[in-house]
Coordinates of C-alpha atoms in Angstrom, one line a residue:
Chain F
M1 CA 23.2 28.8 -59.6
A2 CA 26.6 27.9 -58.2
L3 CA 25.8 29.8 -55.0
L4 CA 22.5 28.0 -54.7
L5 CA 24.2 24.6 -55.1
L6 CA 26.9 25.6 -52.6
S7 CA 24.4 26.7 -50.1
L8 CA 22.4 23.5 -50.6
V9 CA 25.5 21.5 -49.9
L10 CA 26.4 23.5 -46.8
C11 CA 22.9 23.2 -45.5
A12 CA 22.9 19.5 -46.2
V13 CA 26.0 18.7 -44.3
P14 CA 24.8 17.3 -41.0
A15 CA 25.6 19.3 -37.9
G16 CA 28.4 17.9 -35.9
A17 CA 30.1 16.2 -38.9
V18 CA 33.7 16.2 -38.1
A19 CA 36.7 15.5 -40.4
S20 CA 37.9 12.0 -40.0
G21 CA 39.1 9.3 -42.4
V22 CA 42.6 9.0 -43.5
R23 CA 44.8 11.3 -45.6
V24 CA 46.5 9.6 -48.5
P25 CA 50.1 10.5 -49.3
A26 CA 50.1 12.9 -52.3
T27 CA 50.4 11.2 -55.6
S28 CA 50.2 13.1 -58.9
A29 CA 47.7 12.1 -61.5
G30 CA 50.5 11.4 -63.9
E31 CA 52.2 9.1 -61.5
A32 CA 48.9 7.3 -60.7
G33 CA 48.3 7.0 -64.4
R34 CA 51.7 5.5 -65.1
F35 CA 51.5 3.1 -62.1
W36 CA 48.1 1.7 -63.3
S37 CA 49.5 0.1 -66.4
A38 CA 47.4 -2.3 -68.4
G39 CA 49.3 -5.2 -66.9
R40 CA 48.6 -4.1 -63.3
I41 CA 44.9 -3.5 -64.1
R42 CA 44.7 -7.0 -65.5
E43 CA 46.2 -8.3 -62.3
A44 CA 43.8 -6.4 -60.1
K45 CA 41.4 -8.8 -58.3
P46 CA 37.9 -7.7 -57.1
L47 CA 37.9 -6.6 -53.5
E48 CA 35.3 -8.6 -51.5
V49 CA 33.7 -8.3 -48.1
T50 CA 36.2 -10.5 -46.2
S51 CA 34.3 -11.2 -43.0
P52 CA 30.6 -10.5 -43.4
S53 CA 29.5 -8.6 -40.4
A54 CA 32.2 -10.3 -38.4
V55 CA 31.6 -8.3 -35.3
L56 CA 28.3 -6.6 -34.6
A57 CA 28.0 -2.9 -33.9
R58 CA 27.8 -1.4 -30.5
R59 CA 25.9 1.8 -31.1
G60 CA 23.3 3.4 -33.3
G61 CA 23.2 5.2 -36.5
G62 CA 20.6 3.2 -38.3
E63 CA 17.6 5.5 -37.6
R64 CA 15.9 7.1 -40.5
G65 CA 15.8 10.8 -40.6
A66 CA 14.3 13.3 -43.0
P67 CA 14.8 12.6 -46.7
R68 CA 17.3 14.9 -48.3
R69 CA 18.7 15.3 -51.8
I70 CA 21.6 17.1 -53.3
A71 CA 21.4 17.9 -56.9
G72 CA 24.0 16.7 -59.4
V73 CA 26.1 18.9 -61.7
A74 CA 27.2 18.6 -65.3
P75 CA 30.8 18.7 -66.3
R76 CA 32.4 22.0 -67.2
R77 CA 33.7 20.7 -70.5
A78 CA 31.3 19.1 -73.0
D79 CA 34.1 17.9 -75.3
F80 CA 37.1 15.7 -74.5
G81 CA 40.6 16.9 -74.7
A82 CA 42.8 15.7 -77.6
D83 CA 45.2 14.3 -75.0
F84 CA 42.6 11.7 -74.1
E85 CA 41.3 9.0 -76.3
Q86 CA 37.7 9.1 -76.9
V87 CA 35.7 6.0 -76.0
A88 CA 32.2 5.2 -76.9
D89 CA 29.5 4.7 -74.2
P90 CA 31.3 5.0 -70.9
A91 CA 32.3 8.6 -71.7
A92 CA 28.8 9.7 -72.6
P93 CA 26.9 12.0 -70.2
G94 CA 25.3 10.0 -67.5
F95 CA 27.9 7.3 -67.7
R96 CA 31.2 9.2 -67.3
I97 CA 30.6 9.8 -63.6
H98 CA 31.0 6.1 -63.1
G99 CA 34.4 4.5 -63.1
A100 CA 36.7 1.8 -61.9
V101 CA 38.7 2.0 -58.7
F102 CA 42.1 0.4 -58.4
V103 CA 44.2 0.0 -55.3
S104 CA 47.5 -1.6 -54.5
L105 CA 47.4 -4.3 -51.8
G106 CA 51.2 -4.6 -51.4
I107 CA 52.4 -8.2 -51.4
F108 CA 48.8 -9.3 -52.0
G109 CA 48.7 -7.7 -55.5
Y110 CA 46.1 -5.3 -56.7
G111 CA 42.5 -4.8 -56.0
R112 CA 39.6 -3.3 -58.0
C113 CA 36.1 -1.9 -57.4
S114 CA 33.8 0.5 -58.9
G115 CA 32.8 4.1 -57.9
T116 CA 30.8 7.1 -58.8
A117 CA 31.6 10.8 -58.8
V118 CA 29.3 12.8 -56.6
H119 CA 28.7 16.5 -56.6
S120 CA 30.2 18.4 -53.7
G121 CA 31.7 21.7 -52.8
N122 CA 35.2 20.5 -53.3
Q123 CA 34.3 18.9 -56.7
S124 CA 36.3 15.8 -55.9
V125 CA 34.1 13.2 -54.1
V126 CA 33.8 9.6 -55.2
F127 CA 31.4 7.2 -53.5
T128 CA 32.1 3.5 -53.4
A129 CA 31.6 0.5 -51.1
A130 CA 33.3 0.7 -47.7
H131 CA 35.1 -2.6 -48.3
C132 CA 36.9 -1.0 -51.2
I133 CA 38.5 1.4 -48.7
N134 CA 38.7 -0.4 -45.4
S135 CA 38.4 -4.1 -44.6
G136 CA 35.9 -3.3 -41.8
G137 CA 35.6 -3.9 -38.1
R138 CA 37.8 -2.6 -35.3
R139 CA 40.9 -4.2 -36.8
G140 CA 40.1 -3.1 -40.3
R141 CA 42.9 -2.3 -42.7
W142 CA 42.9 0.9 -44.8
E143 CA 43.4 0.1 -48.5
K144 CA 44.9 3.4 -49.4
D145 CA 48.0 2.6 -51.4
R146 CA 47.7 3.9 -55.0
W147 CA 43.9 4.2 -54.6
T148 CA 42.9 5.7 -57.9
F149 CA 39.6 6.4 -59.6
I150 CA 39.4 6.2 -63.3
P151 CA 36.0 7.5 -64.6
A152 CA 34.6 6.0 -67.8
Y153 CA 37.4 3.4 -67.9
R154 CA 37.2 1.1 -71.0
Y155 CA 39.8 -1.4 -72.3
G156 CA 42.7 0.6 -70.8
Q157 CA 41.4 3.9 -72.0
R158 CA 41.1 6.7 -69.5
P159 CA 39.2 9.5 -71.4
F160 CA 39.2 11.7 -68.4
G161 CA 42.5 10.7 -66.8
A162 CA 43.2 9.1 -63.5
F163 CA 42.3 10.7 -60.1
P164 CA 44.4 9.6 -57.2
A165 CA 42.8 9.6 -53.7
R166 CA 43.8 12.3 -51.3
W167 CA 41.5 11.3 -48.5
L168 CA 39.5 8.1 -47.7
D169 CA 36.7 7.4 -45.2
T170 CA 33.9 5.0 -44.6
T171 CA 30.8 5.1 -42.4
R172 CA 31.9 4.9 -38.8
Q173 CA 29.8 1.8 -38.2
W174 CA 31.6 0.0 -40.9
R175 CA 34.9 0.5 -39.1
M176 CA 33.4 -0.3 -35.7
S177 CA 31.4 -3.4 -36.7
G178 CA 31.9 -4.5 -40.3
S179 CA 28.1 -4.6 -40.6
E180 CA 27.3 -4.8 -44.3
N181 CA 24.3 -2.6 -43.7
F182 CA 26.9 0.2 -43.5
D183 CA 29.1 -0.8 -46.4
V184 CA 29.5 2.7 -47.9
G185 CA 32.8 4.6 -48.4
A186 CA 33.9 7.9 -49.9
A187 CA 37.1 9.3 -51.3
V188 CA 38.3 12.7 -52.1
V189 CA 40.5 12.7 -55.1
G190 CA 43.1 15.0 -56.5
R191 CA 43.2 16.5 -60.0
N192 CA 43.8 14.6 -63.2
Q193 CA 46.7 15.0 -65.6
R194 CA 45.1 18.1 -67.1
G195 CA 44.7 19.8 -63.8
E196 CA 41.0 19.4 -63.7
T197 CA 38.9 18.5 -60.7
L198 CA 36.8 15.4 -61.0
E199 CA 33.7 17.4 -61.3
E200 CA 35.1 19.7 -63.9
A201 CA 36.1 16.6 -65.9
V202 CA 33.0 14.4 -65.6
G203 CA 30.4 16.2 -63.5
G204 CA 28.9 14.6 -60.4
A205 CA 25.8 12.7 -59.5
G206 CA 23.4 14.1 -57.0
I207 CA 23.0 12.2 -53.8
A208 CA 20.0 11.5 -51.7
W209 CA 19.4 9.8 -48.4
N210 CA 16.5 8.7 -46.1
L211 CA 14.3 8.0 -49.1
K212 CA 11.9 5.1 -49.3
P213 CA 13.6 1.9 -50.3
Q214 CA 11.0 1.4 -53.0
Q215 CA 13.0 3.0 -55.8
T216 CA 13.9 2.0 -59.3
F217 CA 17.7 2.0 -59.9
D218 CA 20.2 2.1 -62.7
V219 CA 22.9 -0.1 -61.4
H220 CA 26.4 0.7 -62.8
G221 CA 29.7 -1.1 -62.2
Y222 CA 32.7 -2.9 -63.6
P223 CA 32.2 -6.6 -62.9
A224 CA 35.5 -8.4 -63.4
E225 CA 34.8 -12.1 -62.9
E226 CA 33.6 -14.5 -65.5
P227 CA 31.7 -14.0 -67.7
F228 CA 32.9 -10.3 -67.4
D229 CA 36.4 -9.0 -67.7
G230 CA 36.2 -5.7 -65.9
E231 CA 37.2 -3.8 -69.0
T232 CA 33.8 -2.2 -69.7
Q233 CA 31.2 -0.5 -67.7
R234 CA 28.0 -2.4 -67.3
I235 CA 24.5 -1.2 -66.4
C236 CA 21.3 -2.9 -65.2
P237 CA 18.8 -0.2 -66.2
A238 CA 15.6 0.5 -64.4
T239 CA 15.8 -2.4 -62.0
P240 CA 13.3 -2.0 -59.1
F241 CA 13.8 -2.7 -55.4
I242 CA 12.7 -6.3 -54.7
G243 CA 13.2 -6.6 -50.9
H244 CA 15.8 -7.0 -48.2
D245 CA 18.3 -9.8 -47.6
P246 CA 17.2 -11.9 -44.6
D247 CA 20.8 -11.7 -43.3
S248 CA 20.4 -7.9 -43.2
F249 CA 17.9 -8.3 -40.3
L250 CA 20.6 -9.7 -38.0
F251 CA 23.0 -6.8 -38.2
P252 CA 23.0 -3.2 -37.1
G253 CA 21.9 -0.6 -39.5
P254 CA 19.1 0.0 -41.9
L255 CA 18.0 -3.0 -43.9
N256 CA 19.8 -3.3 -47.1
L257 CA 18.3 -3.2 -50.6
A258 CA 18.1 -5.9 -53.2
V259 CA 17.7 -5.5 -57.0
T260 CA 17.8 -8.0 -59.8
C261 CA 21.2 -7.5 -61.5
E262 CA 23.7 -10.1 -62.3
V263 CA 26.9 -8.4 -61.3
N264 CA 29.9 -10.0 -59.6
G265 CA 33.3 -9.2 -58.1
G266 CA 34.6 -5.8 -59.3
A267 CA 31.2 -4.3 -59.4
S268 CA 31.4 -3.6 -55.6
G269 CA 30.9 0.1 -55.0
G270 CA 29.2 0.7 -58.4
G271 CA 26.6 3.4 -58.2
W272 CA 22.8 2.9 -58.0
I273 CA 21.2 5.8 -59.6
I274 CA 17.6 6.9 -59.3
E275 CA 15.8 9.4 -61.5
G276 CA 18.7 9.5 -63.9
E277 CA 21.1 11.5 -61.8
T278 CA 20.9 10.8 -58.1
L279 CA 23.1 8.3 -56.2
N280 CA 21.0 6.3 -53.7
S281 CA 23.0 3.2 -53.1
V282 CA 26.2 1.3 -54.1
T283 CA 26.7 -2.4 -54.8
N284 CA 27.9 -4.4 -51.7
Y285 CA 27.7 -8.1 -52.4
G286 CA 25.9 -11.0 -54.0
Y287 CA 25.9 -14.7 -53.2
F288 CA 28.2 -17.3 -54.6
D289 CA 25.4 -19.7 -55.6
D290 CA 23.6 -17.0 -57.6
T291 CA 24.9 -13.7 -58.7
S292 CA 21.4 -12.2 -58.9
P293 CA 20.2 -10.4 -56.9
D294 CA 22.6 -7.6 -56.1
F295 CA 22.6 -6.1 -52.6
G296 CA 23.4 -2.5 -51.7
A297 CA 23.3 -0.5 -48.6
Y298 CA 20.4 1.8 -47.7
F299 CA 21.5 5.4 -47.8
G300 CA 20.5 6.8 -44.3
N301 CA 21.9 9.2 -41.8
E302 CA 25.3 7.5 -41.6
V303 CA 25.8 8.1 -45.4
A304 CA 24.7 11.7 -44.9
R305 CA 27.4 12.1 -42.3
L306 CA 30.0 10.5 -44.5
Y307 CA 29.0 12.8 -47.3
G308 CA 29.3 15.7 -45.0
R309 CA 32.8 14.7 -43.9
A310 CA 33.9 14.2 -47.5
A311 CA 32.5 17.5 -48.7
R312 CA 34.4 19.4 -46.0
V313 CA 37.8 18.1 -47.1
K314 CA 39.7 20.9 -48.6
Chain G
M1 CA 30.2 -13.3 -53.0
R2 CA 29.7 -14.7 -49.5
K3 CA 28.2 -17.3 -47.4
R4 CA 24.9 -17.1 -45.7
V5 CA 25.0 -15.9 -42.2
A6 CA 21.4 -16.1 -41.0
I7 CA 21.1 -19.8 -41.5
L8 CA 24.4 -20.4 -39.6
V9 CA 23.2 -18.3 -36.7
L10 CA 19.9 -20.2 -36.5
L11 CA 21.6 -23.5 -36.7
A12 CA 24.0 -22.6 -34.0
S13 CA 21.1 -21.5 -31.9
L14 CA 19.3 -24.7 -32.5
L15 CA 22.3 -26.8 -31.6
V16 CA 22.4 -25.2 -28.2
A17 CA 18.6 -25.5 -27.8
G18 CA 19.0 -29.2 -28.0
D19 CA 20.7 -29.6 -24.7
A20 CA 20.1 -26.3 -22.8
R21 CA 16.9 -25.9 -20.9
A22 CA 15.5 -23.5 -23.5
A23 CA 12.8 -22.2 -21.3
E24 CA 15.4 -21.0 -18.9
I25 CA 18.2 -19.9 -21.2
P26 CA 16.6 -18.5 -24.3
G27 CA 18.8 -17.6 -27.2
L28 CA 21.9 -19.0 -25.5
L29 CA 24.3 -19.0 -28.4
P30 CA 27.7 -20.6 -28.5
A31 CA 30.8 -18.5 -28.0
L32 CA 31.8 -18.9 -31.6
L33 CA 29.2 -16.3 -32.5
P34 CA 29.8 -12.6 -32.0
P35 CA 29.0 -11.8 -28.4
R36 CA 27.9 -8.2 -28.7
L37 CA 24.5 -8.0 -30.3
L38 CA 22.6 -4.9 -29.8
T39 CA 19.6 -3.3 -31.5
E40 CA 19.8 -0.4 -33.9
V41 CA 16.2 0.5 -34.1
G42 CA 15.0 3.0 -31.6
K43 CA 17.5 4.7 -29.4
P44 CA 21.0 3.2 -29.5
V45 CA 21.7 0.9 -26.6
P46 CA 24.9 1.5 -24.5
P47 CA 27.5 -1.0 -25.5
A48 CA 28.0 -2.7 -22.2
P49 CA 27.2 -5.2 -21.0
P50 CA 26.3 -7.4 -24.0
F51 CA 23.2 -9.5 -23.4
R52 CA 20.8 -12.1 -24.8
S53 CA 17.3 -12.1 -23.6
G54 CA 14.0 -13.8 -24.2
F55 CA 11.7 -16.7 -23.3
A56 CA 10.4 -20.0 -24.5
V57 CA 6.8 -21.4 -24.3
D58 CA 4.9 -24.4 -25.4
G59 CA 3.1 -23.7 -28.6
G60 CA 1.0 -26.9 -28.6
H61 CA 1.0 -29.6 -31.3
H62 CA 4.5 -30.5 -30.3
Y63 CA 5.8 -27.0 -31.2
Q64 CA 8.1 -25.0 -29.0
V65 CA 8.0 -21.2 -29.4
R66 CA 11.1 -19.2 -28.5
V67 CA 11.4 -15.4 -28.6
F68 CA 14.8 -13.9 -28.2
T69 CA 17.0 -11.1 -29.2
F70 CA 19.8 -11.4 -31.7
G71 CA 21.6 -8.2 -32.6
S72 CA 19.3 -5.9 -34.3
A73 CA 16.5 -8.5 -34.6
V74 CA 13.9 -9.9 -32.4
I75 CA 13.6 -13.6 -33.5
L76 CA 10.5 -15.7 -33.0
E77 CA 11.3 -19.4 -33.5
V78 CA 8.8 -22.1 -33.8
L79 CA 10.5 -25.5 -33.7
R80 CA 9.6 -29.1 -33.6
K81 CA 12.1 -31.9 -33.0
S82 CA 12.3 -35.5 -32.3
D83 CA 14.9 -38.2 -32.6
G84 CA 17.1 -37.5 -35.6
H85 CA 15.1 -34.7 -37.1
L86 CA 14.2 -31.1 -36.5
S87 CA 12.3 -28.4 -38.3
V88 CA 12.0 -24.7 -37.4
S89 CA 10.5 -21.6 -38.8
A90 CA 12.1 -18.4 -37.6
Y91 CA 10.5 -15.0 -38.0
L92 CA 13.0 -12.1 -37.9
A93 CA 11.8 -8.6 -37.3
R94 CA 13.4 -5.3 -36.4
G95 CA 12.2 -3.8 -33.2
V96 CA 13.3 -2.8 -29.7
A97 CA 15.6 -5.5 -28.3
T98 CA 17.0 -4.1 -25.1
P99 CA 17.8 -6.4 -22.1
H100 CA 14.6 -5.5 -20.4
R101 CA 12.3 -5.0 -23.4
L102 CA 11.2 -7.0 -26.4
Q103 CA 9.1 -5.1 -28.9
A104 CA 8.5 -6.0 -32.6
T105 CA 5.8 -6.6 -35.1
F106 CA 5.9 -9.8 -37.1
G107 CA 4.1 -8.6 -40.2
N108 CA 0.4 -9.5 -40.0
L109 CA 1.3 -12.7 -38.0
G110 CA 1.5 -11.0 -34.6
K111 CA 3.5 -8.7 -32.4
I112 CA 5.2 -8.5 -29.1
S113 CA 5.6 -5.8 -26.5
M114 CA 6.9 -7.2 -23.2
R115 CA 9.1 -6.0 -20.4
F116 CA 11.3 -8.1 -18.1
R117 CA 10.5 -8.3 -14.4
P118 CA 12.8 -9.8 -11.9
P119 CA 11.3 -12.4 -9.5
R120 CA 9.7 -11.1 -6.3
R121 CA 11.7 -13.4 -4.1
G122 CA 15.4 -13.9 -4.5
D123 CA 17.5 -12.4 -7.2
G124 CA 16.9 -15.2 -9.7
V125 CA 20.6 -15.1 -10.7
R126 CA 22.6 -18.2 -11.5
S127 CA 25.9 -18.8 -13.3
V128 CA 26.6 -21.3 -16.0
C129 CA 29.8 -22.2 -18.0
R130 CA 29.3 -22.8 -21.7
F131 CA 31.9 -23.1 -24.4
G132 CA 34.5 -21.6 -22.1
E133 CA 32.4 -18.6 -21.4
R134 CA 30.8 -17.9 -18.0
L135 CA 27.3 -16.6 -18.3
T136 CA 25.2 -15.0 -15.7
Q137 CA 21.5 -15.7 -16.1
H138 CA 19.0 -13.4 -14.5
R139 CA 15.7 -15.3 -14.4
G140 CA 12.4 -13.6 -14.2
S141 CA 9.2 -13.0 -16.3
Y142 CA 8.3 -11.1 -19.4
V143 CA 5.1 -9.2 -18.9
G144 CA 3.1 -7.4 -21.5
H145 CA 1.4 -8.7 -24.6
F146 CA 2.5 -11.3 -27.1
D147 CA 0.2 -12.6 -29.8
F148 CA 1.2 -14.7 -32.7
K149 CA -0.8 -16.7 -35.2
G150 CA 1.3 -18.7 -37.6
E151 CA 0.4 -19.3 -41.3
D152 CA -3.0 -20.9 -41.5
G153 CA -3.1 -21.0 -37.7
Y154 CA -0.6 -23.9 -37.3
V155 CA 0.4 -22.3 -34.0
S156 CA -1.5 -19.7 -32.1
L157 CA -0.4 -17.8 -28.9
D158 CA -1.8 -14.9 -26.9
L159 CA 0.2 -14.3 -23.8
H160 CA 0.6 -11.7 -21.1
R161 CA 3.3 -13.3 -19.1
A162 CA 6.1 -15.8 -19.8
K163 CA 9.1 -17.0 -17.8
G164 CA 12.3 -15.9 -19.3
S165 CA 15.8 -14.6 -18.6
I166 CA 18.5 -12.2 -19.5
V167 CA 21.9 -13.7 -20.1
T168 CA 25.1 -11.7 -19.9
P169 CA 28.7 -12.9 -20.2
A170 CA 30.9 -12.8 -17.1
G171 CA 34.3 -13.7 -18.2
R172 CA 36.0 -17.0 -19.1
C173 CA 35.5 -20.3 -17.4
R174 CA 37.0 -23.8 -17.5
R175 CA 36.8 -25.3 -20.9
H176 CA 35.5 -28.7 -21.5
H177 CA 38.5 -30.7 -22.7
L178 CA 38.0 -33.4 -25.2
T179 CA 39.6 -36.8 -24.6
Q180 CA 42.3 -38.0 -26.9
A181 CA 39.8 -40.5 -28.4
Q182 CA 37.3 -37.8 -29.1
I183 CA 39.9 -35.7 -30.8
E184 CA 41.1 -38.6 -33.0
K185 CA 37.5 -39.4 -33.9
F186 CA 36.9 -35.8 -34.9
I187 CA 40.0 -35.6 -37.0
E188 CA 39.1 -38.9 -38.7
S189 CA 35.7 -37.6 -39.5
L190 CA 37.2 -34.6 -41.3
F191 CA 39.0 -36.9 -43.7
E192 CA 36.2 -39.4 -44.2
P193 CA 35.1 -39.5 -47.8
V194 CA 31.8 -37.8 -48.2
S195 CA 29.3 -37.7 -51.1
A196 CA 27.5 -34.4 -51.3
L197 CA 24.5 -33.2 -53.2
F198 CA 23.6 -29.5 -53.1
T199 CA 20.7 -28.0 -54.9
S200 CA 19.3 -24.5 -54.7
A201 CA 16.6 -22.3 -56.3
R202 CA 16.4 -18.5 -56.0
E203 CA 13.8 -16.0 -57.1
G204 CA 14.6 -12.5 -56.0
V205 CA 15.4 -12.5 -52.3
T206 CA 13.6 -15.9 -51.8
T207 CA 16.0 -18.8 -51.7
T208 CA 15.5 -22.6 -51.1
T209 CA 18.5 -24.9 -50.6
L210 CA 19.0 -28.6 -49.9
L211 CA 22.3 -30.1 -48.8
S212 CA 22.8 -33.8 -48.3
L213 CA 26.1 -35.4 -47.1
K214 CA 26.7 -39.1 -47.1
S215 CA 29.5 -40.8 -45.2
K216 CA 30.1 -44.4 -44.4
S217 CA 28.1 -44.4 -41.3
R218 CA 25.2 -42.0 -42.0
T219 CA 23.6 -39.4 -44.2
V220 CA 22.5 -36.0 -43.1
F221 CA 20.0 -33.8 -44.9
L222 CA 19.6 -30.0 -44.4
A223 CA 16.9 -28.0 -46.1
S224 CA 16.4 -24.2 -45.8
H225 CA 14.2 -21.6 -47.2
E226 CA 14.6 -17.8 -46.8
E227 CA 12.1 -15.1 -47.7
T228 CA 11.3 -11.6 -46.8
H229 CA 7.9 -9.8 -46.6
G230 CA 8.5 -6.1 -46.2
R231 CA 10.2 -5.7 -42.8
L232 CA 9.7 -9.4 -41.8
A233 CA 12.2 -12.1 -42.8
I234 CA 11.2 -15.8 -42.5
I235 CA 13.9 -18.5 -42.4
R236 CA 12.9 -22.1 -42.3
I237 CA 15.3 -25.0 -41.6
A238 CA 14.8 -28.7 -41.5
T239 CA 17.4 -31.4 -40.7
A240 CA 17.3 -35.2 -40.6
R241 CA 19.7 -38.0 -40.2
A242 CA 19.4 -41.5 -41.5
P243 CA 21.7 -44.4 -42.3
K244 CA 20.4 -44.5 -45.9
G245 CA 18.4 -42.3 -48.2
F246 CA 21.2 -41.1 -50.6
R247 CA 21.9 -43.3 -53.6
V248 CA 24.4 -42.7 -56.4
D249 CA 24.8 -45.0 -59.3
E250 CA 28.3 -46.2 -60.3
T251 CA 28.4 -44.0 -63.4
V252 CA 27.7 -40.9 -61.3
T253 CA 25.0 -39.9 -63.8
R254 CA 22.1 -40.7 -61.6
A255 CA 21.4 -40.1 -57.9
A256 CA 18.3 -40.2 -55.7
L257 CA 17.5 -38.7 -52.3
S258 CA 14.8 -40.2 -50.1
P259 CA 15.2 -38.5 -46.7
P260 CA 13.1 -39.5 -43.7
A261 CA 10.7 -37.2 -41.9
P262 CA 10.2 -34.3 -41.9
F263 CA 11.0 -34.8 -45.6
H264 CA 8.7 -36.7 -48.0
G265 CA 9.1 -38.2 -51.5
T266 CA 12.2 -38.6 -53.6
G267 CA 14.4 -36.2 -55.6
H268 CA 16.2 -37.5 -58.7
Y269 CA 19.5 -36.2 -60.0
R270 CA 20.4 -36.8 -63.6
A271 CA 23.5 -35.8 -65.6
E272 CA 23.4 -35.8 -69.4
P273 CA 26.3 -36.6 -71.7
D274 CA 26.6 -32.9 -72.6
G275 CA 27.1 -32.0 -69.0
A276 CA 23.6 -30.7 -68.4
T277 CA 22.1 -31.7 -65.0
S278 CA 18.6 -31.8 -63.7
W279 CA 16.9 -32.2 -60.3
T280 CA 13.3 -33.5 -60.4
G281 CA 10.9 -35.5 -58.4
N282 CA 8.3 -35.1 -55.6
L283 CA 10.7 -34.4 -52.8
S284 CA 9.2 -32.0 -50.2
V285 CA 9.7 -31.0 -46.6
N286 CA 7.3 -30.1 -43.8
F287 CA 8.5 -26.8 -42.3
P288 CA 6.4 -25.4 -39.5
G289 CA 3.8 -23.2 -41.2
A290 CA 4.8 -24.4 -44.7
P291 CA 3.9 -28.1 -45.1
R292 CA 4.9 -30.1 -48.2
F293 CA 7.3 -27.4 -49.3
P294 CA 8.8 -28.5 -52.7
L295 CA 12.5 -29.2 -52.9
A296 CA 12.9 -30.3 -56.5
G297 CA 11.9 -29.0 -59.8
R298 CA 13.2 -27.2 -62.9
D299 CA 14.1 -24.1 -61.0
F300 CA 16.7 -25.9 -58.9
K301 CA 20.4 -25.9 -59.8
V302 CA 22.1 -29.0 -58.7
L303 CA 25.7 -30.1 -57.9
L304 CA 26.8 -33.6 -57.1
E305 CA 30.2 -34.6 -55.7
V306 CA 31.3 -38.1 -55.1
P307 CA 34.7 -39.2 -53.8
F308 CA 36.9 -41.6 -55.8

């Protein structure tokens, strides 16, 4: 089975995918866990798209190719270690692959987003929004300091530990243009305090691209603005695709997706799951005058390339 | 959370259309907008040089129809304007938007497939300076097929040729300098007390907004409506100016908007002692293709701000 999955992953990696992104200075899980104290997490502000599609892209990548799926995988351990406090729902199967992302912004404080563990050969890939990793455009700034994924986070509890990033990347078009139609990023994380890989600890969602936009999604995330507090995982279950944002037509890349889900800041990067286990979009943005609907990037060829690069990181 | 981009883009486009000879310089956008706008659908377009291309024709019934490229979209604009007011419906579709080719399908309203042809005599090239940017305009004709029939046939076109142009930037040029008096007037206007009423309604990806700003000298009204139908987005905008039309009572618990054409009717704002607000009335607007479009009702959230 493992061989089958591995071959599936290797076949799925698009030809020509090259390693890129940025390496993150090594941080141990223990150090990351200590750094992200309850106080710092409380201070963390949601990361937002700073300049929506500030500069428009110069080249392609938005074409739709053949649909492709990579199956998810269950965690190696079914029970939680005694070292970790058990929490209720976020740690349950199907939810534990989703978590909160925290990052230090230097003198600007701390930022937060959401993310989802995705199955890959290196067992350590997290998908999130690109703006949770890089501010976008040609002058985009990498947000890599203390970038840490905490799956199933709840009220300070980290039932599966903290996973500091080792490598970060976004779609190339996000870094070239800042077009929100390409607002997807990926991280490869280190092991947790118990020495487990992310996939050993929580499993990983499958991932699919080039599917029809007309899907029904379970939208996960950690919204942190009123009336939410970012301390619990939220879900909008079985919310169908309702259309595209008119703004999306003006910018390069595949038209984005809209669903009805009242998320707000902090939920950026939260996974959109189809058929119970397959990641097919992530939360990108909403509008200040109305938090519903929620907009997410379409997973096309550029996301496939990003996945390929992340999966190749050793 | 973020601001709307599409409406800003179209407004900027319309601002320029007001004084440019639109038939000759379609889609000529001010320099404050991103200059490099290239299509994504179909084969990627080489990055240089950036361009804007398209044409404008008379749509009858006082409508002007403009087709131009903007980034990944081909935009078809139907606009009507007169002194003090303007209304436009813009149809955005993905397609092929290369300098010499316009191809897109506007849902079941029509489609375009045209190629640019330079003039037979001369090179048709001229140079203009706008907003500090020198632009080279290659004039010629678009040849092919363009048919469009607006909602309920409010505008109907079936063309095989239209005069148009391709505009490319060619460096910087001398800026238009404001006089000291103009600068002072502008700064003064920034600090002028303004009353504002903003109301919006959203259902899914369909959004309707109305903004009214009242200063000492005049009141401006801006209504917009956005919707998508599959791979077609429609954005409608209407603006009007008037010396009056925005009344607020002394207690700031009641207000009324009665804008001039293309608006009709009156919208009523009411604030209750418990803080609840309502926006009701028969206020509507005539967008091209969507007459008497309602701008008030229970679905609208409303915000009123009045300076002390």
